[in-house]
Structures are given as C-alpha cells and as structure tokens.
Amino acid sequence: MKLFFAYHYERGLADGRHEFEAEEDFSYVNQFFAVGFDAELMPRLELELDFHYERNNWTSGIPEDERNGGHENIFLGNGRLLYKLTNQTALTLSFQRGNRQQNFHQTHFHNTNVGVGIIHRF
C-alpha cells in the first residue's frame, strides 16, 4: 500500500494591477491539497484512489472588478483499477468526478469521466 499527501501554495500578481485605468486584476492566491491511496488488491490487480481540493482567492482591489472578493473551489476525485496482464501491459478502468464553484459568477460545474484503457511500457 502507498499513501500520499500533497500541498501547493502559489501567489500570482498581474501586470498593471496598480494602474489607475485597470478594469481587471487577475492577481490570486492558490492553495492545492491532495491525498491518495494505492493498494494491491490481488497479485495482478491494483486500486488507486485520490482526492484533490483547490481554492483560488482573487486579490483584486479594484471595486468594479467582478473578481474583487471572488473565490473558486474545485473538488476532484479519481479512482482507477489496474489489471496487469504482463510486466509491461495492463488494462485500466477509471472514474473521475469533478465539481467547480465560483462565487463571482454564481456558477457550479460538474464533470464526470469514465475511461477504459491499455498501458504498455516499451
């Protein structure tokens, strides 16, 4: 079994953010968290599960900017089964579900992906 945790912090500063004529400021603070779990269920069958959370806070100081005080939350979950046919080849079945919310557009997006694949290492 393997377990992992990850954290990322990023600060982005837009060019021209202090100019009087600016109508938008895309400056932001981004924080990203992830946790994952990999396990061998049987000698040839592996399960991978992971969850990601991302938070973006826009730091615009322009009163008319739609992003002033804005934030966004992104949630993403993944699952994958991997069946090893040989040491170089495996079959995969994967599922991914995402959710994104922005408070300045009052939008809420959902995304679901299902995949079937083959991995071959040369």
N, CA, C and O of each residue as an XYZ file, in Angstrom:
488
protein
N       0.837     -1.189      0.000
C       0.000      0.000      0.000
C       0.876      1.244      0.000
O       1.976      1.255      0.552
N       0.366      2.272     -0.623
C       1.025      3.580     -0.616
C      -0.016      4.634     -0.276
O      -1.164      4.560     -0.713
N       0.397      5.597      0.494
C      -0.450      6.723      0.848
C       0.346      7.989      0.590
O       1.521      8.062      0.952
N      -0.274      8.995     -0.032
C       0.458     10.233     -0.256
C      -0.397     11.444      0.083
O      -1.625     11.411      0.002
N       0.284     12.506      0.463
C      -0.327     13.813      0.727
C       0.472     14.853     -0.033
O       1.687     14.720     -0.179
N      -0.198     15.885     -0.516
C       0.497     16.957     -1.221
C      -0.156     18.297     -0.878
O      -1.357     18.369     -0.619
N       0.651     19.346     -0.880
C       0.159     20.709     -0.658
C       0.972     21.642     -1.545
O       2.189     21.498     -1.668
N       0.287     22.600     -2.163
C       0.955     23.584     -3.021
C       0.355     24.952     -2.723
O      -0.864     25.097     -2.631
N       1.212     25.946     -2.574
C       0.782     27.340     -2.370
C       1.376     28.170     -3.498
O       2.545     28.005     -3.846
N       0.574     29.058     -4.068
C       1.049     29.904     -5.170
C       0.417     31.285     -5.059
O      -0.769     31.417     -4.755
N       1.211     32.291     -5.307
C       0.727     33.681     -5.312
C       1.016     34.238     -6.689
O       2.170     34.245     -7.118
N      -0.003     34.706     -7.393
C       0.163     35.280     -8.726
C      -0.181     36.753     -8.713
O      -1.227     37.146     -8.195
N       0.688     37.567     -9.277
C       0.476     39.020     -9.332
C       0.365     39.449    -10.782
O       1.270     39.196    -11.577
N      -0.736     40.098    -11.134
C      -0.991     40.528    -12.507
C      -0.206     41.792    -12.841
O      -0.058     42.684    -12.006
N       0.297     41.855    -14.079
C       0.932     43.088    -14.558
C      -0.108     44.203    -14.600
O      -1.254     43.954    -14.976
N       0.256     45.398    -14.232
C      -0.633     46.554    -14.306
C      -1.682     46.619    -13.217
O      -2.624     47.404    -13.318
N      -1.541     45.815    -12.182
C      -2.559     45.777    -11.135
C      -2.674     47.081    -10.344
O      -3.696     47.335     -9.707
N      -1.615     47.916    -10.385
C      -1.642     49.185     -9.648
C      -1.971     50.384    -10.538
O      -2.002     51.518    -10.062
N      -2.214     50.140    -11.820
C      -2.528     51.246    -12.730
C      -3.961     51.715    -12.520
O      -4.867     50.906    -12.322
N      -4.153     53.006    -12.564
C      -5.456     53.605    -12.308
C      -6.497     53.155    -13.336
O      -7.665     52.964    -12.996
N      -6.070     52.984    -14.602
C      -7.000     52.649    -15.684
C      -7.398     51.175    -15.685
O      -8.304     50.787    -16.423
N      -6.758     50.369    -14.897
C      -7.036     48.931    -14.929
C      -8.486     48.648    -14.530
O      -8.992     49.200    -13.553
N      -9.148     47.775    -15.307
C     -10.515     47.383    -15.007
C     -10.584     45.994    -14.402
O     -11.579     45.628    -13.778
N      -9.513     45.215    -14.591
C      -9.467     43.853    -14.060
C      -8.101     43.594    -13.452
O      -7.084     44.102    -13.925
N      -8.097     42.810    -12.412
C      -6.858     42.395    -11.765
C      -6.969     40.895    -11.530
O      -7.776     40.445    -10.716
N      -6.165     40.134    -12.237
C      -6.220     38.672    -12.134
C      -5.279     38.131    -11.060
O      -4.976     36.938    -11.060
N      -4.813     38.974    -10.153
C      -3.949     38.508     -9.068
C      -4.723     37.521     -8.195
O      -5.937     37.638     -8.035
N      -4.008     36.554     -7.639
C      -4.680     35.493     -6.911
C      -3.750     34.839     -5.888
O      -2.534     35.027     -5.906
N      -4.363     34.075     -5.011
C      -3.666     33.149     -4.124
C      -4.304     31.785     -4.364
O      -5.524     31.641     -4.281
N      -3.482     30.791     -4.659
C      -3.951     29.440     -4.946
C      -3.397     28.480     -3.897
O      -2.211     28.513     -3.569
N      -4.269     27.634     -3.383
C      -3.843     26.566     -2.481
C      -4.426     25.254     -2.996
O      -5.599     25.178     -3.362
N      -3.585     24.226     -3.017
C      -3.957     22.935     -3.571
C      -3.587     21.843     -2.570
O      -2.466     21.810     -2.062
N      -4.530     20.956     -2.293
C      -4.316     19.829     -1.382
C      -4.674     18.545     -2.121
O      -5.618     18.525     -2.911
N      -3.937     17.491     -1.872
C      -4.256     16.192     -2.460
C      -3.914     15.089     -1.481
O      -2.976     15.199     -0.691
N      -4.691     14.027     -1.549
C      -4.425     12.824     -0.777
C      -4.733     11.645     -1.688
O      -5.692     11.681     -2.458
N      -3.923     10.610     -1.598
C      -4.128      9.454     -2.460
C      -3.767      8.163     -1.771
O      -3.045      8.137     -0.773
N      -4.289      7.096     -2.332
C      -4.108      5.767     -1.760
C      -3.966      4.774     -2.910
O      -4.808      4.748     -3.807
N      -2.930      3.973     -2.897
C      -2.719      2.907     -3.875
C      -2.598      1.597     -3.115
O      -1.893      1.517     -2.109
N      -3.292      0.562     -3.602
C      -3.223     -0.736     -2.923
C      -3.237     -1.867     -3.934
O      -3.895     -1.792     -4.972
N      -2.502     -2.907     -3.609
C      -2.535     -4.130     -4.406
C      -3.618     -5.013     -3.797
O      -3.455     -5.524     -2.689
N      -4.729     -5.193     -4.521
C      -5.845     -5.983     -4.012
C      -5.586     -7.482     -4.156
O      -5.939     -8.283     -3.289
N      -4.959     -7.834     -5.278
C      -4.561     -9.216     -5.577
C      -3.226     -9.129     -6.316
O      -2.810     -8.028     -6.676
N      -2.548    -10.239     -6.552
C      -1.230    -10.159     -7.196
C      -1.200     -9.363     -8.509
O      -0.176     -8.746     -8.806
N      -2.264     -9.350     -9.295
C      -2.266     -8.622    -10.569
C      -3.230     -7.428    -10.600
O      -3.327     -6.747    -11.621
N      -3.935     -7.171     -9.512
C      -4.967     -6.135     -9.501
C      -4.622     -5.041     -8.493
O      -4.392     -5.312     -7.314
N      -4.591     -3.788     -8.984
C      -4.286     -2.636     -8.132
C      -5.444     -1.650     -8.145
O      -6.160     -1.530     -9.139
N      -5.618     -0.953     -7.044
C      -6.633      0.092     -6.901
C      -5.922      1.396     -6.541
O      -5.074      1.432     -5.649
N      -6.282      2.456     -7.247
C      -5.756      3.791     -6.956
C      -6.941      4.716     -6.689
O      -7.866      4.792     -7.498
N      -6.917      5.412     -5.565
C      -7.940      6.393     -5.220
C      -7.251      7.686     -4.828
O      -6.265      7.659     -4.091
N      -7.749      8.815     -5.305
C      -7.190     10.093     -4.856
C      -8.247     11.176     -4.883
O      -9.233     11.106     -5.618
N      -8.008     12.178     -4.058
C      -8.906     13.319     -3.920
C      -8.074     14.588     -3.942
O      -7.022     14.661     -3.307
N      -8.552     15.592     -4.678
C      -7.861     16.877     -4.805
C      -8.834     18.006     -4.455
O     -10.009     17.968     -4.819
N      -8.327     18.994     -3.753
C      -9.102     20.200     -3.453
C      -8.236     21.411     -3.796
O      -7.068     21.486     -3.413
N      -8.825     22.347     -4.519
C      -8.106     23.570     -4.902
C      -8.966     24.776     -4.553
O     -10.172     24.794     -4.799
N      -8.323     25.778     -3.978
C      -9.008     27.027     -3.614
C      -8.251     28.180     -4.247
O      -7.048     28.334     -4.034
N      -8.957     28.992     -5.029
C      -8.394     30.196     -5.627
C      -9.100     31.405     -5.032
O     -10.326     31.504     -5.096
N      -8.341     32.318     -4.457
C      -8.867     33.588     -3.947
C      -8.294     34.690     -4.810
O      -7.076     34.847     -4.891
N      -9.160     35.460     -5.458
C      -8.681     36.591     -6.245
C      -8.480     37.772     -5.315
O      -9.299     38.034     -4.434
N      -7.386     38.478     -5.522
C      -6.991     39.540     -4.593
C      -7.117     40.927     -5.215
O      -6.406     41.853     -4.826
N      -8.012     41.066     -6.168
C      -8.220     42.356     -6.816
C      -8.670     43.404     -5.805
O      -9.513     43.137     -4.948
N      -8.097     44.594     -5.915
C      -8.513     45.713     -5.077
C      -9.336     46.725     -5.860
O      -9.636     47.803     -5.345
N      -9.704     46.401     -7.086
C     -10.479     47.301     -7.945
C     -11.967     47.095     -7.636
O     -12.486     46.001     -7.859
N     -12.661     48.117     -7.129
C     -14.058     47.944     -6.711
C     -14.983     47.417     -7.813
O     -15.889     46.635     -7.523
N     -14.776     47.827     -9.076
C     -15.653     47.413    -10.175
C     -15.296     46.037    -10.743
O     -16.052     45.492    -11.546
N     -14.176     45.479    -10.345
C     -13.733     44.187    -10.877
C     -14.633     43.077    -10.339
O     -14.836     42.972     -9.129
N     -15.175     42.246    -11.243
C     -16.065     41.166    -10.804
C     -15.354     40.155     -9.899
O     -16.011     39.427     -9.155
N     -14.031     40.103     -9.955
C     -13.286     39.161     -9.123
C     -12.929     39.742     -7.750
O     -12.359     39.035     -6.919
N     -13.247     40.999     -7.500
C     -12.971     41.617     -6.203
C     -13.726     40.834     -5.130
O     -14.956     40.800     -5.125
N     -12.983     40.210     -4.231
C     -13.590     39.385     -3.196
C     -14.010     38.007     -3.688
O     -14.664     37.259     -2.962
N     -13.636     37.673     -4.916
C     -14.069     36.407     -5.504
C     -13.205     35.229     -5.100
O     -12.035     35.373     -4.747
N     -13.817     34.067     -5.164
C     -13.077     32.832     -4.905
C     -13.690     31.700     -5.723
O     -14.785     31.815     -6.275
N     -12.950     30.622     -5.774
C     -13.375     29.443     -6.519
C     -12.929     28.200     -5.744
O     -11.824     28.164     -5.201
N     -13.780     27.199     -5.697
C     -13.468     25.918     -5.074
C     -13.568     24.824     -6.126
O     -14.536     24.767     -6.884
N     -12.565     23.961     -6.168
C     -12.558     22.852     -7.113
C     -12.319     21.565     -6.320
O     -11.359     21.463     -5.556
N     -13.199     20.596     -6.511
C     -13.087     19.282     -5.888
C     -12.965     18.255     -7.011
O     -13.705     18.319     -7.993
N     -12.038     17.313     -6.871
C     -11.838     16.296     -7.904
C     -11.506     14.968     -7.246
O     -10.584     14.883     -6.435
N     -12.255     13.939     -7.594
C     -11.995     12.599     -7.093
C     -11.720     11.651     -8.241
O     -12.383     11.718     -9.277
N     -10.747     10.769     -8.067
C     -10.363      9.804     -9.099
C     -10.307      8.409     -8.505
O      -9.953      8.223     -7.341
N     -10.661      7.438     -9.325
C     -10.489      6.041     -8.958
C     -10.044      5.268    -10.185
O     -10.520      5.520    -11.292
N      -9.125      4.319     -9.986
C      -8.656      3.531    -11.125
C      -8.333      2.108    -10.675
O      -7.657      1.891     -9.669
N      -8.829      1.159    -11.439
C      -8.445     -0.236    -11.284
C      -7.451     -0.559    -12.385
O      -7.651     -0.178    -13.538
N      -6.392     -1.253    -12.039
C      -5.353     -1.605    -12.995
C      -5.113     -3.114    -12.884
O      -4.758     -3.618    -11.818
N      -5.310     -3.823    -13.993
C      -5.085     -5.264    -14.016
C      -3.868     -5.553    -14.890
O      -3.880     -5.265    -16.086
N      -2.825     -6.118    -14.301
C      -1.575     -6.395    -15.024
C      -1.700     -7.697    -15.813
O      -1.881     -8.775    -15.246
N      -1.598     -7.568    -17.139
C      -1.582     -8.755    -17.995
C      -0.178     -9.364    -18.008
O      -0.005    -10.578    -17.900
N       0.814     -8.485    -18.143
C       2.228     -8.880    -18.105
C       2.973     -7.793    -17.327
O       2.347     -6.859    -16.826
N       4.293     -7.902    -17.221
C       5.078     -6.860    -16.563
C       5.046     -5.544    -17.336
O       5.263     -4.486    -16.746
N       4.780     -5.585    -18.639
C       4.761     -4.372    -19.457
C       3.356     -3.887    -19.814
O       3.200     -2.734    -20.217
N       2.330     -4.731    -19.680
C       0.996     -4.388    -20.177
C      -0.055     -4.537    -19.081
O      -0.055     -5.495    -18.309
N      -0.951     -3.550    -19.045
C      -2.049     -3.579    -18.065
C      -3.316     -3.005    -18.685
O      -3.258     -2.165    -19.583
N      -4.445     -3.465    -18.199
C      -5.747     -2.909    -18.564
C      -6.187     -1.979    -17.438
O      -5.915     -2.245    -16.267
N      -6.866     -0.890    -17.793
C      -7.315      0.053    -16.769
C      -8.795      0.381    -16.938
O      -9.332      0.387    -18.046
N      -9.427      0.650    -15.818
C     -10.788      1.163    -15.768
C     -10.742      2.326    -14.782
O     -10.332      2.160    -13.633
N     -11.165      3.504    -15.237
C     -11.036      4.683    -14.368
C     -12.339      5.476    -14.315
O     -13.165      5.425    -15.226
N     -12.490      6.206    -13.221
C     -13.643      7.064    -12.991
C     -13.145      8.354    -12.357
O     -12.308      8.328    -11.456
N     -13.663      9.481    -12.832
C     -13.275     10.789    -12.296
C     -14.524     11.648    -12.169
O     -15.363     11.681    -13.069
N     -14.636     12.339    -11.044
C     -15.768     13.244    -10.810
C     -15.212     14.571    -10.319
O     -14.417     14.610     -9.379
N     -15.632     15.659    -10.959
C     -15.170     16.989    -10.586
C     -16.330     17.925    -10.310
O     -17.437     17.741    -10.815
N     -16.053     18.929     -9.501
C     -17.047     19.927     -9.118
C     -16.316     21.259     -8.972
O     -15.296     21.336     -8.287
N     -16.830     22.296     -9.607
C     -16.194     23.621     -9.565
C     -17.257     24.679     -9.279
O     -18.303     24.718     -9.928
N     -16.973     25.535     -8.295
C     -17.887     26.616     -7.927
C     -17.131     27.938     -7.885
O     -16.024     28.020     -7.354
N     -17.747     28.971     -8.455
C     -17.201     30.331     -8.397
C     -18.267     31.232     -7.798
O     -19.424     31.194     -8.217
N     -17.885     32.040     -6.823
C     -18.897     32.890     -6.203
C     -19.180     34.158     -7.003
O     -20.252     34.740     -6.838
N     -18.272     34.610     -7.856
C     -18.497     35.858     -8.585
C     -19.329     35.654     -9.848
O     -19.873     36.628    -10.368
N     -19.449     34.447    -10.358
C     -20.337     34.148    -11.486
C     -21.539     33.330    -11.052
O     -22.440     33.066    -11.847
N     -21.549     32.933     -9.798
C     -22.598     32.066     -9.279
C     -22.780     30.839    -10.172
O     -23.898     30.433    -10.490
N     -21.644     30.264    -10.565
C     -21.672     29.081    -11.419
C     -21.261     27.854    -10.625
O     -20.526     27.932     -9.639
N     -21.756     26.730    -11.086
C     -21.479     25.456    -10.441
C     -21.369     24.418    -11.562
O     -22.360     24.110    -12.224
N     -20.183     23.887    -11.770
C     -19.955     22.935    -12.852
C     -19.684     21.548    -12.282
O     -19.018     21.405    -11.257
N     -20.205     20.537    -12.954
C     -19.920     19.142    -12.632
C     -19.314     18.500    -13.870
O     -19.679     18.834    -14.997
N     -18.387     17.580    -13.651
C     -17.753     16.883    -14.756
C     -17.522     15.440    -14.334
O     -16.953     15.184    -13.272
N     -17.959     14.504    -15.155
C     -17.760     13.089    -14.874
C     -17.101     12.447    -16.086
O     -17.548     12.630    -17.218
N     -16.035     11.694    -15.841
C     -15.324     10.993    -16.907
C     -15.162      9.532    -16.524
O     -14.868      9.208    -15.373
N     -15.358      8.655    -17.499
C     -15.126      7.228    -17.328
C     -14.178      6.809    -18.433
O     -14.339      7.210    -19.585
N     -13.190      6.003    -18.082
C     -12.210      5.599    -19.083
C     -11.870      4.119    -19.008
O     -11.856      3.516    -17.934
N     -11.598      3.554    -20.167
C     -11.100      2.195    -20.283
C      -9.833      2.296    -21.123
O      -9.834      2.961    -22.158
N      -8.763      1.652    -20.698
C      -7.531      1.828    -21.447
C      -6.567      0.660    -21.305
O      -6.787     -0.284    -20.547
N      -5.505      0.772    -22.063
C      -4.412     -0.179    -22.034
C      -3.122      0.615    -21.812
O      -2.892      1.634    -22.463
N      -2.292      0.143    -20.896
C      -0.981      0.734    -20.675
C       0.054     -0.285    -21.121
O       0.030     -1.438    -20.690
N       0.950      0.142    -21.976
C       2.045     -0.744    -22.394
C       3.362      0.035    -22.271
O       3.498      1.129    -22.819
N       4.304     -0.528    -21.562
C       5.616      0.102    -21.390
C       6.606     -0.592    -22.309
O       6.774     -1.810    -22.248
N       7.252      0.178    -23.151
C       8.210     -0.381    -24.113
C       9.593     -0.457    -23.502
O      10.534     -0.900    -24.159
